[in-house]
């Protein structure tokens, strides 16, 4: 089987768009279709012509694709209409796409209960629709919805549905596990039975992740004979998502040695394509995503780090660079010198592993971590700490004092009234600057006061914004008197993102320290002089 | 195979704690161990005695478990030491746990490259350590690290490692896919070969999700003969996480018909346990999590909703209520009601499922959850909300107003000076009481002011203390202006613990609301009259 060609079919832009809260615009669809094309995907299903304005606009001015074939998705004709007289079907076959995929039901229970149609009528709907589309476009596929549930309930009928699509001229018959409930072994056994009647190079698989086994189910189908896999980037899709095509590709190529049409340069784009989708959706990328997540090759324990330094195969199942990802060495309380030296290399800081300053930094990191600092998620604060210890980072500004007042009155009306006001004094370039600001809460007021004080001095701070703010309690046994850790993520117009940390028994003071690092990092990175 | 007993081993508190950014406190570990016990898990691995202060504190005062056995984890003895003279091993076997799991290497490459030890020496380390532990505790397991990579490279040696554990008296031999790179088919084939020599009811499986197939890999191992599955709640774990035990349990019971020792009531706790972990970690629960995610049974399209209304099996692979989840598109509000009635039963509140007040409460819970309230980890606030809606909870005290002042001076000496002072006015039993208090931070000052005001009126508050306090940001996209959720865990001298929640854009106001519920709950539970 290794070396055989497996065709890849991406449905991020159609089935992925069914996800709760996901709403692609035309420009998102264009950007993603092009990225999928560059990756080397065979089929890019871009939408359902006639179903909504976005998809109509997309097919009216389709993306220029170098390799991939653009697919228009639709449904078989309605009961009681001829294929030629069904406006929904007409919109799909006339959309200008070279490939049309039509979905129809393959489970007797669905046909009779959900659709309220006779079993023979459903077969005729499949046959007529596929045959009609085949006269209009070069390539037609039939998606057999609920195929595995259908096969379990009535194998002869499920097979008859697929056979109807084949007889009517479909290039591919795609076996769909629409409800996501079929486990890999059953998928493999069922596909093997189908492949005994219909050649595997005419069969595709379309899984959903409701059982947490969609990737394995798709690989099981390939082992049993199918030669097309459908899925979405990052497993986007309604409920628990579709098959994660990123994981399928990496496994097919790197583990099983199949030919997916994606070469080693394409494979290196997997991480980029995964993150591009999250950026388009304005979502935080899942750090634990297999192959492409920021933590997928993160090593925390000192023992692991030392072993990976000796030979990466000790703790890495594939080389991170093969999928365009990279090794992340995490600084934690087990921080040894090996961790720190590896971290420095990532920051382009070359340092002799035996340098005395390194020993001081190891001690400093340990001491700070014992106080509650955490540098796993606060790389910018770590970098500042390291550079301050090893070289020099300017003190751009110094706090003289701040005062924050929070007030709540429950007796002034039907809703409580709250007020937060911060006053701040800073020393900047020899001057003393005092500001006052109101906010939604004490930290918001303080952030506004800080930026108000610095905005006039450092113009480049104008494009900096706060994108995440987290607080956690380090010593919960001390209750409200506990030490808290504030973490801040910032971003700027150049697309950089950085995280900083502050620790104190006072949440406001901890937040101030994280803000201080965030602003200092921005000024330092931009090369600002004191 | 269906009906056979599969043993469940949870390692959320040990291997899950290796996750980047995860840092369990003792109170987190206690709460999770108890939730896992109530779920019906067989083995709860709680930590590594001797490795850190948290785990030492946990084993010094272990959780009371009704069903589960508490497991202490550790490593085989070091090279060059006898088992009886290895302080690391001593800490583990003397921790007081009924079960000890020892990890050792089973891959020749790891032994020689990472460990730098001879192959026979490694076998002796396994044999000696397991035999030593078996003289000290009733049950010992051997985790064969890197077993599948080891078997691929040198099957005889990998088997010899497992055999050494067996011969030395280990009850279970656990085959670990430490790097997560082995696909399910290879796991099944390898396990089948091992099971030809060692009975399957002595074998366990421990997978990681680096290939996005950990759940399927674990199920494949069960099919091939193992009778113990290790994993973590929500698949927590370093890199891409461990096997998601939630998905494994649901598949084993609902799809494959195995006996996991978890009855149908236990199964209904899966959603609760999953969300409890996220709340403890201050994380947003993954909406697309199989079985337990908020979107796992969400139906977006009108067609799907109509079909589900006709018969849920059309688009649902299992009934959501079987795993304690609910349909997100409420076809009727039956699902919501059934859920609440089940929760009431847990609170010993008997209520007619058709009572009109129940409908109001369903709406109120939805509305509050949309604002950011979370009740999976704040049972006391939920109970107060329910009892207020259905019956009557007295208003023991009313806030008139509070004012909190935070000040920090960095120019007054070598260390910054911080001050937090709260003034508060309350109405209690017709009187107006005003207090002032200082604290380590604003919330601490406020808590002290509140307790100062109430101490003279309600003597039973003297034995109440705050044991945990957490803050999380609900709308991180709003930066420091985000809405925050404060959760407070309280305890009293009778050994009760209860959790409450407050939500506001102002962290101090959110904390006050959680404190208000915490005190009200204590007074109500103690039967205090207004």
Tab-separated table of C-alpha atoms in Angstrom, chain B residues 211-406:
chain	number	residue	atom	x	y	z
B	211	UNK	CA	-0.530	11.318	16.084
B	212	UNK	CA	-4.116	12.448	16.874
B	213	UNK	CA	-5.089	8.809	17.415
B	214	UNK	CA	-4.637	8.202	21.166
B	215	UNK	CA	-8.261	7.229	21.858
B	216	UNK	CA	-8.358	4.853	18.880
B	217	UNK	CA	-4.953	3.459	19.855
B	218	UNK	CA	-6.202	2.705	23.364
B	219	UNK	CA	-9.351	1.018	22.010
B	220	UNK	CA	-7.206	-0.992	19.572
B	221	UNK	CA	-5.100	-2.202	22.506
B	222	UNK	CA	-8.259	-3.280	24.362
B	223	UNK	CA	-9.445	-5.167	21.286
B	224	UNK	CA	-6.027	-6.874	21.176
B	225	UNK	CA	-6.289	-7.928	24.793
B	226	UNK	CA	-5.204	-5.336	27.388
B	227	UNK	CA	-7.554	-4.903	30.330
B	228	UNK	CA	-6.367	-1.614	31.819
B	229	UNK	CA	-6.497	1.806	30.118
B	230	UNK	CA	-4.579	4.844	31.377
B	231	UNK	CA	-5.496	8.373	30.408
B	232	UNK	CA	-6.405	11.843	31.643
B	233	UNK	CA	-9.547	13.916	31.884
B	234	UNK	CA	-9.944	15.950	28.680
B	235	UNK	CA	-6.716	14.429	27.360
B	236	UNK	CA	-4.647	16.780	29.526
B	237	UNK	CA	-0.917	16.155	29.197
B	238	UNK	CA	2.334	17.496	27.833
B	239	UNK	CA	2.817	18.166	24.102
B	240	UNK	CA	-0.459	17.002	22.484
B	241	UNK	CA	-1.820	15.400	25.629
B	242	UNK	CA	-2.554	11.891	26.877
B	243	UNK	CA	-5.423	9.611	25.892
B	244	UNK	CA	-8.681	11.365	26.693
B	245	UNK	CA	-10.157	9.079	29.331
B	246	UNK	CA	-13.579	10.731	28.983
B	247	UNK	CA	-13.817	9.586	25.346
B	248	UNK	CA	-12.381	6.155	26.147
B	249	UNK	CA	-14.976	5.562	28.874
B	250	UNK	CA	-17.901	6.685	26.706
B	251	UNK	CA	-16.751	4.503	23.797
B	252	UNK	CA	-15.998	1.443	25.944
B	253	UNK	CA	-19.367	1.569	27.682
B	254	UNK	CA	-21.775	3.002	25.120
B	255	UNK	CA	-20.265	1.636	21.902
B	256	UNK	CA	-18.426	-1.540	22.835
B	257	UNK	CA	-20.405	-2.734	25.857
B	258	UNK	CA	-17.462	-3.339	28.196
B	259	UNK	CA	-17.824	-3.264	31.965
B	260	UNK	CA	-15.656	-0.418	33.282
B	261	UNK	CA	-17.090	-0.485	36.776
B	262	UNK	CA	-18.850	2.796	35.960
B	263	UNK	CA	-22.622	2.497	36.114
B	264	UNK	CA	-25.089	4.635	34.193
B	265	UNK	CA	-25.212	7.200	37.017
B	266	UNK	CA	-21.425	7.449	36.957
B	267	UNK	CA	-21.476	7.893	33.194
B	268	UNK	CA	-23.786	10.871	33.633
B	269	UNK	CA	-20.993	12.538	35.632
B	270	UNK	CA	-18.575	12.598	32.677
B	271	UNK	CA	-19.595	16.084	31.552
B	272	UNK	CA	-19.365	17.411	35.097
B	273	UNK	CA	-15.884	15.945	35.696
B	274	UNK	CA	-14.647	17.309	32.374
B	275	UNK	CA	-15.837	20.817	33.166
B	276	UNK	CA	-14.666	20.673	36.764
B	277	UNK	CA	-11.106	20.136	35.541
B	278	UNK	CA	-11.303	23.143	33.215
B	279	UNK	CA	-12.696	25.323	35.949
B	280	UNK	CA	-9.954	24.211	38.338
B	281	UNK	CA	-7.384	25.037	35.647
B	282	UNK	CA	-9.030	28.372	34.918
B	283	UNK	CA	-9.467	27.299	31.281
B	284	UNK	CA	-12.295	27.631	28.849
B	285	UNK	CA	-13.894	24.225	28.263
B	286	UNK	CA	-13.464	23.066	24.639
B	287	UNK	CA	-16.902	23.409	23.059
B	288	UNK	CA	-16.090	20.714	20.487
B	289	UNK	CA	-14.925	18.086	22.991
B	290	UNK	CA	-16.377	14.699	22.011
B	291	UNK	CA	-19.289	13.581	24.212
B	292	UNK	CA	-18.955	16.368	26.820
B	293	UNK	CA	-18.397	19.625	24.885
B	294	UNK	CA	-21.080	22.303	24.824
B	295	UNK	CA	-21.296	21.858	21.024
B	296	UNK	CA	-21.064	18.043	21.001
B	297	UNK	CA	-24.815	17.806	20.546
B	298	UNK	CA	-25.420	21.199	18.950
B	299	UNK	CA	-27.556	21.252	15.850
B	300	UNK	CA	-27.184	24.266	13.661
B	301	UNK	CA	-29.058	23.603	10.432
B	302	UNK	CA	-32.860	23.769	10.512
B	303	UNK	CA	-33.016	20.449	8.668
B	304	UNK	CA	-30.949	18.761	11.338
B	305	UNK	CA	-33.037	20.294	14.109
B	306	UNK	CA	-36.275	19.146	12.485
B	307	UNK	CA	-34.868	15.644	11.977
B	308	UNK	CA	-33.635	15.511	15.586
B	309	UNK	CA	-37.105	16.579	16.728
B	310	UNK	CA	-38.561	13.635	14.803
B	311	UNK	CA	-35.971	11.207	16.165
B	312	UNK	CA	-32.674	12.172	17.872
B	313	UNK	CA	-30.904	9.131	16.403
B	314	UNK	CA	-30.974	10.856	13.003
B	315	UNK	CA	-28.085	13.121	14.002
B	316	UNK	CA	-26.872	11.896	17.405
B	317	UNK	CA	-24.563	8.917	17.831
B	318	UNK	CA	-25.364	8.559	21.541
B	319	UNK	CA	-28.020	10.203	23.733
B	320	UNK	CA	-26.441	13.356	25.247
B	321	UNK	CA	-28.030	12.700	28.644
B	322	UNK	CA	-26.212	9.354	28.879
B	323	UNK	CA	-22.961	11.282	29.455
B	324	UNK	CA	-24.572	14.121	31.419
B	325	UNK	CA	-24.479	16.491	28.452
B	326	UNK	CA	-27.416	18.105	26.722
B	327	UNK	CA	-28.625	18.987	23.265
B	328	UNK	CA	-27.639	22.577	22.521
B	329	UNK	CA	-30.548	23.389	20.251
B	330	UNK	CA	-33.354	22.960	22.676
B	331	UNK	CA	-36.011	21.221	20.641
B	332	UNK	CA	-38.118	21.153	23.756
B	333	UNK	CA	-36.769	22.350	27.080
B	334	UNK	CA	-37.051	18.763	28.353
B	335	UNK	CA	-33.286	18.274	28.155
B	336	UNK	CA	-32.589	21.332	30.294
B	337	UNK	CA	-35.252	20.348	32.802
B	338	UNK	CA	-34.069	16.760	33.064
B	339	UNK	CA	-30.573	18.046	33.711
B	340	UNK	CA	-31.689	20.353	36.489
B	341	UNK	CA	-33.905	17.734	38.090
B	342	UNK	CA	-30.880	15.426	38.187
B	343	UNK	CA	-28.787	18.157	39.842
B	344	UNK	CA	-31.508	18.778	42.401
B	345	UNK	CA	-31.529	15.130	43.311
B	346	UNK	CA	-27.831	15.492	44.143
B	347	UNK	CA	-28.744	18.403	46.455
B	348	UNK	CA	-31.545	16.351	48.057
B	349	UNK	CA	-34.094	18.781	46.627
B	350	UNK	CA	-37.084	16.809	45.379
B	351	UNK	CA	-39.052	18.750	42.788
B	352	UNK	CA	-41.833	17.994	40.332
B	353	UNK	CA	-40.262	18.064	36.825
B	354	UNK	CA	-43.321	19.966	35.555
B	355	UNK	CA	-43.229	22.763	38.156
B	356	UNK	CA	-43.375	26.225	36.531
B	357	UNK	CA	-40.544	27.484	38.759
B	358	UNK	CA	-38.305	24.918	37.068
B	359	UNK	CA	-38.846	26.600	33.684
B	360	UNK	CA	-37.916	29.968	35.211
B	361	UNK	CA	-34.769	28.469	36.676
B	362	UNK	CA	-33.760	26.927	33.301
B	363	UNK	CA	-34.017	30.412	31.772
B	364	UNK	CA	-32.157	32.058	34.645
B	365	UNK	CA	-29.271	29.569	34.462
B	366	UNK	CA	-28.993	30.086	30.683
B	367	UNK	CA	-29.030	33.865	31.065
B	368	UNK	CA	-26.357	33.797	33.778
B	369	UNK	CA	-24.167	31.353	31.876
B	370	UNK	CA	-24.327	33.696	28.876
B	371	UNK	CA	-22.970	36.449	31.176
B	372	UNK	CA	-20.039	34.279	32.259
B	373	UNK	CA	-21.266	32.467	35.365
B	374	UNK	CA	-20.150	28.837	35.576
B	375	UNK	CA	-21.850	26.429	37.939
B	376	UNK	CA	-19.946	23.186	37.401
B	377	UNK	CA	-17.299	24.306	39.855
B	378	UNK	CA	-19.531	26.535	42.000
B	379	UNK	CA	-22.140	24.179	43.374
B	380	UNK	CA	-22.975	26.398	46.366
B	381	UNK	CA	-23.851	29.371	44.143
B	382	UNK	CA	-25.972	27.048	42.007
B	383	UNK	CA	-27.758	25.727	45.059
B	384	UNK	CA	-28.449	29.247	46.337
B	385	UNK	CA	-29.746	30.292	42.907
B	386	UNK	CA	-32.009	27.243	42.772
B	387	UNK	CA	-33.283	27.611	46.312
B	388	UNK	CA	-33.892	31.341	45.823
B	389	UNK	CA	-35.926	30.622	42.689
B	390	UNK	CA	-37.858	27.698	44.123
B	391	UNK	CA	-38.238	28.584	47.734
B	392	UNK	CA	-36.600	31.121	49.943
B	393	UNK	CA	-33.120	31.862	51.113
B	394	UNK	CA	-32.994	34.726	53.612
B	395	UNK	CA	-31.108	37.937	52.806
B	396	UNK	CA	-28.876	37.840	55.850
B	397	UNK	CA	-27.154	41.103	55.008
B	398	UNK	CA	-27.203	43.789	52.332
B	399	UNK	CA	-24.327	45.795	50.954
B	400	UNK	CA	-24.829	49.564	51.049
B	401	UNK	CA	-21.412	50.477	49.620
B	402	UNK	CA	-17.704	49.753	49.713
B	403	UNK	CA	-14.594	51.684	48.747
B	404	UNK	CA	-11.152	50.140	48.253
B	405	UNK	CA	-7.956	52.155	48.000
B	406	UNK	CA	-4.723	50.627	46.667
